[in-house]
Amino acid sequence: MNFNIAVIPGDGIGPDITEQAILVLQKVGEKFNHSFTFTEVLAGGIAIDKRGKALPEDTLEICKTSDAVLLGAVGGPKWDTLPGNERPEQALLGLRSALGLFANLRPALLYEPLKEACTLRPDLVEGGLDLMVVRELTGGIYFGERGFREGKYGEEAYDTEAYSKVEVERIARVAFDIAMQRDKKLTSVDKANILESSRLWRAVVEEVSKEYPEVELNHLYVDNTAMQLVRNPKQFDVIVTSNMFGDILSDEASMITGSIGMLPSASLGEGTLGMYEPIHGSAPDIAGQNKANPLATILSVAMMLRHSFHLEEEAKAVEEAVVGVLEKGYRTGDIMSSGMTQVGTKEMGQLVLENL
Ligand code: NAD
């Protein structure tokens, strides 16, 4: 099969890590007889420098007409003083909304060879940890009406949380579909004891659950979920929640695994087009030094193979190649521990290729 992939290396370590992910995809192409065509486009700080804006129109056009988008990371100290709406991160918001990417998938996977990196007591994650946070990405308080007004104590600022039935239905379906591919257990997280929008959320998720009788659904309040994640994270399989709650809980879940350089993410919409990126940022402190861990980006490519191209065998092959490298004791600096062999970005990429 033939797939067109828009590649946004972006800033900082972005070019270092996307280079390795492309090599992995090329190897997958050779091994499984697919062809991948890569079109590199500008976004983020580098686009501000070269083209005057974080998300140039031609970048957006190429992303829209591709089968998937691979993103490294954007941002860095050079652009930190720009006003909010001119910063590199605007490229991410622009891409998500223009491509209709309303579902953000963030797996938190604790790899057996890296279990010492886990920040929790070993007995709490005995046998590993594998959960998926599905976050609504284009609605809720981050996109609601906001402003300043005269309040009880003088001028006040406000933001509003609003969700429509349609928005909740479609994110719920994504989450149920993913639960069906996993352990068939879904936790919907809200604050239905306080918020009207959460009460609608809960009712709609209940309604959608009738289409998925095999999936065991439960509801938890967000404050309880935050506690349960550090108390007994193994109780979770798939978590679905709103934009803001998902922002916070997905970071909490991923940090339990202790290794930011290992975690991929996917942003999906109605069709098969998705955007795939590591959860970490542009790590300007190690950019261009062959120090960045490329595994989160390589695992993002595995998610691309699975969710946009429906190539499950190929996705698993990439994931197994990564685990194989870890089992052999190779580590980049960020996940290094005693007795292991430290390697750089390129060597790590090469090792994954050899394991493929
Ligand atoms: P960061 O994730 O870039 O870095 C945090 C720490 O983790 C740093 O010490 C860094 O060296 C390390 N690190 C991150 N990824 C690594 C990897 N693959 N291998 C080895 N070490 C790694 O977060 P930050 O320092 O808060 O942000 C730096 C810049 O990235 C900022 O401009 C921020 O706005 C931007 N950012 C971008 C995205 C994105 O593009 N999606 C996400 C988060 C932050």
XYZ file of C-alpha atoms and ligand atoms in Angstrom:
400
model
C 0.000 0.000 0.000
C 0.956 3.615 -0.581
C 0.808 6.319 2.077
C 1.616 10.032 2.041
C 3.010 11.408 5.260
C 3.514 15.087 6.055
C 6.519 15.477 8.351
C 6.892 18.484 10.642
C 10.326 18.220 12.273
C 9.747 21.545 14.073
C 12.236 22.902 16.603
C 14.860 21.742 19.108
C 15.243 17.964 19.053
C 12.337 17.687 16.570
C 14.604 17.148 13.519
C 16.839 14.663 15.445
C 13.940 12.394 16.414
C 11.770 12.607 13.279
C 14.807 11.566 11.207
C 14.954 8.267 13.115
C 11.192 7.717 12.907
C 11.299 8.152 9.120
C 14.077 5.540 8.870
C 11.905 3.139 10.861
C 8.929 3.714 8.546
C 11.137 3.149 5.512
C 12.290 -0.142 6.996
C 8.662 -1.134 7.700
C 7.931 -0.307 4.052
C 10.728 -2.621 2.836
C 9.816 -5.433 5.176
C 6.046 -5.397 4.638
C 5.969 -4.118 1.076
C 4.407 -0.675 1.531
C 5.616 2.622 0.188
C 5.690 5.766 2.277
C 6.163 9.172 0.673
C 7.392 11.883 3.035
C 6.822 15.609 2.521
C 8.698 17.780 4.969
C 6.894 20.986 5.951
C 7.582 23.952 8.240
C 5.721 24.719 11.453
C 6.582 26.164 14.855
C 9.508 28.459 15.643
C 11.393 27.625 12.458
C 8.321 28.639 10.429
C 8.126 31.937 12.352
C 11.783 32.597 11.461
C 11.518 31.595 7.814
C 7.940 32.459 6.916
C 6.720 34.924 9.562
C 4.073 32.627 11.118
C 3.944 29.385 13.076
C 1.595 27.617 10.672
C 2.024 28.701 7.038
C -0.926 27.975 4.665
C 1.036 25.554 2.458
C 1.984 23.487 5.532
C -1.664 23.201 6.470
C -2.668 22.338 2.902
C -0.080 19.540 2.650
C -1.113 18.159 6.063
C -4.794 18.196 5.052
C -4.150 16.209 1.895
C -1.814 13.647 3.512
C -2.737 10.283 5.024
C -1.037 11.169 8.306
C 1.100 13.853 9.940
C 4.262 13.118 11.906
C 5.332 15.924 14.252
C 8.575 16.243 16.228
C 8.082 19.166 18.628
C 7.755 22.930 18.445
C 8.888 25.828 20.607
C 11.969 27.028 22.426
C 13.404 29.936 24.399
C 14.042 31.951 21.239
C 10.288 32.484 20.767
C 9.255 32.617 24.447
C 8.834 36.392 24.512
C 6.358 36.502 21.617
C 2.710 37.269 22.448
C 0.524 34.186 23.026
C -1.160 34.152 19.630
C 2.140 34.399 17.728
C 4.023 31.635 19.531
C 5.190 28.342 17.940
C 2.578 26.346 19.923
C -0.143 28.101 17.910
C 0.827 25.738 15.083
C -0.405 22.793 17.171
C -3.754 24.394 17.989
C -4.148 25.481 14.360
C -3.403 21.992 13.038
C -5.731 20.270 15.512
C -8.668 22.505 14.716
C -8.092 22.687 10.916
C -7.716 18.911 10.661
C -10.702 18.302 12.977
C -8.583 16.264 15.391
C -10.935 15.997 18.353
C -9.544 12.873 20.027
C -6.156 12.715 21.696
C -4.846 9.269 22.565
C -2.104 9.063 25.152
C -0.955 5.613 26.190
C 0.888 5.324 29.500
C 2.902 2.172 29.225
C 5.483 1.064 31.736
C 7.955 -1.166 29.933
C 9.204 -4.093 31.976
C 12.917 -3.274 31.324
C 12.291 0.329 32.497
C 10.234 -0.419 35.567
C 12.783 1.246 37.860
C 11.873 4.583 36.262
C 8.368 4.311 37.704
C 7.689 6.842 40.435
C 5.313 4.532 42.336
C 6.021 1.714 44.812
C 6.949 -1.420 42.806
C 4.058 -3.503 44.198
C 1.560 -1.004 42.696
C 2.793 -1.679 39.160
C 3.768 -5.331 39.532
C 3.533 -6.984 36.095
C 3.629 -3.661 34.233
C 1.220 -0.852 33.532
C -0.671 -0.242 30.313
C -3.440 2.321 30.175
C -4.769 4.709 27.572
C -6.119 8.192 28.181
C -8.542 9.425 25.505
C -8.845 13.193 25.829
C -11.376 15.386 24.034
C -9.229 17.910 22.208
C -11.251 20.596 20.464
C -14.020 21.538 22.906
C -14.589 22.430 26.532
C -13.095 25.277 28.513
C -10.006 25.708 26.302
C -12.297 26.763 23.459
C -15.278 28.223 25.335
C -16.360 31.836 25.647
C -13.908 33.890 27.684
C -13.200 37.454 28.593
C -13.192 40.108 31.277
C -16.238 41.616 32.954
C -17.321 43.578 35.965
C -17.981 41.145 38.829
C -18.836 41.244 42.526
C -15.255 42.220 43.465
C -14.527 44.494 40.486
C -13.006 43.379 37.205
C -12.871 39.606 36.773
C -11.755 37.170 34.075
C -13.839 34.192 33.059
C -13.662 31.035 30.899
C -16.575 28.734 30.169
C -16.861 24.987 29.821
C -19.421 23.895 27.228
C -19.992 20.512 25.583
C -22.586 19.517 23.033
C -24.098 16.034 22.767
C -22.394 15.570 19.396
C -18.949 16.352 20.822
C -19.373 13.894 23.679
C -20.861 11.186 21.469
C -17.972 11.191 19.021
C -15.219 11.130 21.655
C -17.111 8.407 23.537
C -17.237 6.279 20.374
C -13.489 6.648 19.858
C -12.929 5.538 23.455
C -15.323 2.575 23.247
C -13.724 1.465 19.956
C -10.301 1.545 21.580
C -11.581 -0.297 24.654
C -12.904 -2.993 22.299
C -9.364 -3.481 20.935
C -7.957 -3.704 24.467
C -9.330 -5.101 27.756
C -12.902 -3.840 27.166
C -12.905 -1.615 30.234
C -13.718 2.085 30.029
C -13.689 4.702 32.772
C -15.432 7.978 31.939
C -14.135 10.847 34.071
C -16.160 13.948 34.893
C -17.251 16.235 37.726
C -20.960 15.456 37.461
C -21.574 16.269 41.131
C -20.870 19.945 40.347
C -20.859 20.720 36.626
C -23.847 20.749 34.280
C -21.600 19.982 31.303
C -20.354 16.895 33.173
C -23.907 15.714 33.783
C -24.554 15.885 30.040
C -21.207 14.129 29.450
C -22.171 11.275 31.752
C -25.637 10.857 30.251
C -24.300 10.791 26.686
C -21.533 8.295 27.519
C -24.188 6.061 29.138
C -26.274 6.320 25.963
C -23.346 5.424 23.669
C -22.434 2.509 25.950
C -25.626 0.719 24.776
C -23.875 0.248 21.410
C -20.974 -1.500 23.170
C -22.507 -4.109 25.474
C -19.163 -5.940 25.762
C -17.388 -2.941 27.280
C -17.579 -2.559 31.035
C -18.193 1.137 31.719
C -17.736 2.981 34.994
C -17.812 6.679 35.910
C -15.386 8.431 38.243
C -15.074 12.011 39.422
C -11.894 13.687 38.273
C -10.570 14.282 41.804
C -11.013 10.609 42.651
C -9.348 9.610 39.353
C -6.309 11.745 40.172
C -6.028 9.824 43.457
C -6.710 6.394 41.976
C -4.014 6.883 39.344
C -1.340 6.983 42.019
C -3.092 4.615 44.424
C -3.975 1.759 42.072
C -3.226 2.605 38.421
C -3.675 -0.992 37.315
C -7.449 -0.734 37.743
C -7.594 1.343 34.524
C -7.661 0.208 30.922
C -9.087 3.144 28.917
C -9.984 6.535 30.426
C -12.115 9.012 28.471
C -12.469 12.596 29.595
C -12.845 16.253 28.647
C -10.157 18.534 27.294
C -8.948 20.096 30.554
C -9.327 17.011 32.770
C -7.565 14.983 30.063
C -4.737 17.476 29.835
C -3.997 17.033 33.536
C -4.731 13.309 33.918
C -2.770 12.261 30.831
C 0.314 14.039 32.186
C -0.179 12.410 35.570
C -0.597 8.967 33.980
C 2.438 9.377 31.768
C 4.662 10.617 34.565
C 3.926 7.444 36.539
C 5.961 5.637 33.889
C 8.834 7.991 34.663
C 10.170 8.309 31.138
C 9.016 11.276 29.085
C 11.215 10.245 26.151
C 9.268 6.982 25.722
C 5.667 8.112 25.324
C 3.866 8.599 22.007
C 0.516 10.209 21.234
C -2.058 10.326 18.479
C -4.665 12.939 17.602
C -7.560 11.642 15.530
C -10.667 13.001 13.827
C -13.646 11.522 11.991
C -11.641 9.991 9.125
C -8.339 8.143 9.140
C -6.108 11.246 9.005
C -4.283 11.627 12.284
C -1.373 13.546 13.756
C 1.286 11.585 15.617
C 3.853 13.055 17.979
C 5.832 12.309 21.118
C 4.358 13.799 24.290
C 7.592 15.570 25.210
C 8.580 19.020 24.012
C 11.481 20.289 21.931
C 14.095 19.781 24.696
C 16.242 22.758 23.576
C 18.884 21.817 26.184
C 19.933 18.751 24.156
C 18.921 19.735 20.604
C 21.273 18.711 17.805
C 23.608 16.856 20.183
C 22.638 13.267 19.323
C 21.306 12.908 22.877
C 17.521 12.848 22.404
C 15.607 9.639 22.922
C 13.880 8.905 19.586
C 11.727 6.070 20.963
C 8.611 8.176 21.736
C 8.594 9.335 18.116
C 9.250 5.824 16.821
C 6.357 4.574 18.968
C 4.219 7.415 17.555
C 4.899 5.905 14.144
C 3.593 2.580 15.487
C 0.389 4.389 16.494
C 0.203 5.878 12.985
C 0.472 2.415 11.442
C -2.294 1.160 13.742
C -4.786 4.034 13.793
C -4.426 5.765 10.404
C -3.262 2.908 8.172
C -4.866 -0.045 10.020
C -1.610 -1.996 9.787
C -1.705 -3.800 13.129
C 1.024 -6.337 12.378
C 3.404 -3.585 11.280
C 2.543 -1.508 14.383
C 3.289 -4.448 16.661
C 6.555 -5.142 14.825
C 7.754 -1.595 15.610
C 6.667 -1.838 19.264
C 8.364 -5.206 19.660
C 11.551 -3.881 18.051
C 11.613 -1.087 20.644
C 11.088 -3.508 23.544
C 13.802 -5.747 22.067
C 16.334 -2.902 22.146
C 15.444 -2.110 25.763
C 15.729 -5.766 26.752
C 19.230 -5.841 25.279
C 20.147 -3.063 27.702
C 20.529 -0.078 25.354
C 19.484 3.290 26.773
C 19.624 6.963 25.800
C 20.760 9.354 28.541
C 17.265 10.148 29.810
C 16.496 6.489 30.669
C 20.047 5.407 31.517
C 20.631 3.277 34.615
C 23.645 1.420 35.966
C 24.785 -1.657 34.068
C 23.130 -0.503 30.826
C 24.809 0.667 27.606
C 24.325 4.354 26.814
C 23.760 5.262 23.172
C 22.866 8.397 21.203
C 19.820 9.259 19.094
C 21.185 7.824 15.846
C 22.508 4.631 17.442
C 19.164 4.048 19.159
C 17.359 4.488 15.840
C 19.803 2.083 14.182
C 19.263 -0.522 16.916
C 15.492 -0.378 16.372
C 16.045 -0.880 12.631
C 18.233 -3.915 13.317
C 15.568 -5.367 15.613
C 12.931 -4.876 12.949
P 10.513 19.209 27.242
O 9.652 18.007 27.150
O 11.006 19.752 25.947
O 11.776 18.898 28.158
C 11.678 18.556 29.536
C 12.942 17.789 29.946
O 12.907 16.484 29.386
C 14.232 18.416 29.416
O 15.251 18.228 30.383
C 14.558 17.632 28.181
O 15.937 17.562 27.873
C 14.006 16.259 28.541
N 13.523 15.553 27.341
C 12.364 15.786 26.670
N 12.258 14.974 25.622
C 13.365 14.195 25.619
C 13.828 13.160 24.778
N 13.153 12.744 23.694
N 15.016 12.592 25.070
C 15.723 12.987 26.132
N 15.334 13.942 26.983
C 14.171 14.555 26.716
O 9.688 20.309 28.024
P 10.024 21.835 28.331
O 11.474 21.981 28.669
O 9.005 22.269 29.291
O 9.718 22.596 26.976
C 10.699 22.934 25.993
C 9.993 23.569 24.801
O 9.118 22.608 24.192
C 9.105 24.753 25.188
O 9.245 25.749 24.195
C 7.702 24.177 25.156
O 6.724 25.142 24.878
C 7.815 23.176 24.031
N 6.828 22.077 24.094
C 6.373 21.617 22.909
C 5.490 20.557 22.873
C 5.035 20.054 21.528
O 5.594 20.420 20.520
N 4.049 19.190 21.469
C 5.105 19.938 24.060
C 5.619 20.401 25.272
C 6.494 21.470 25.271
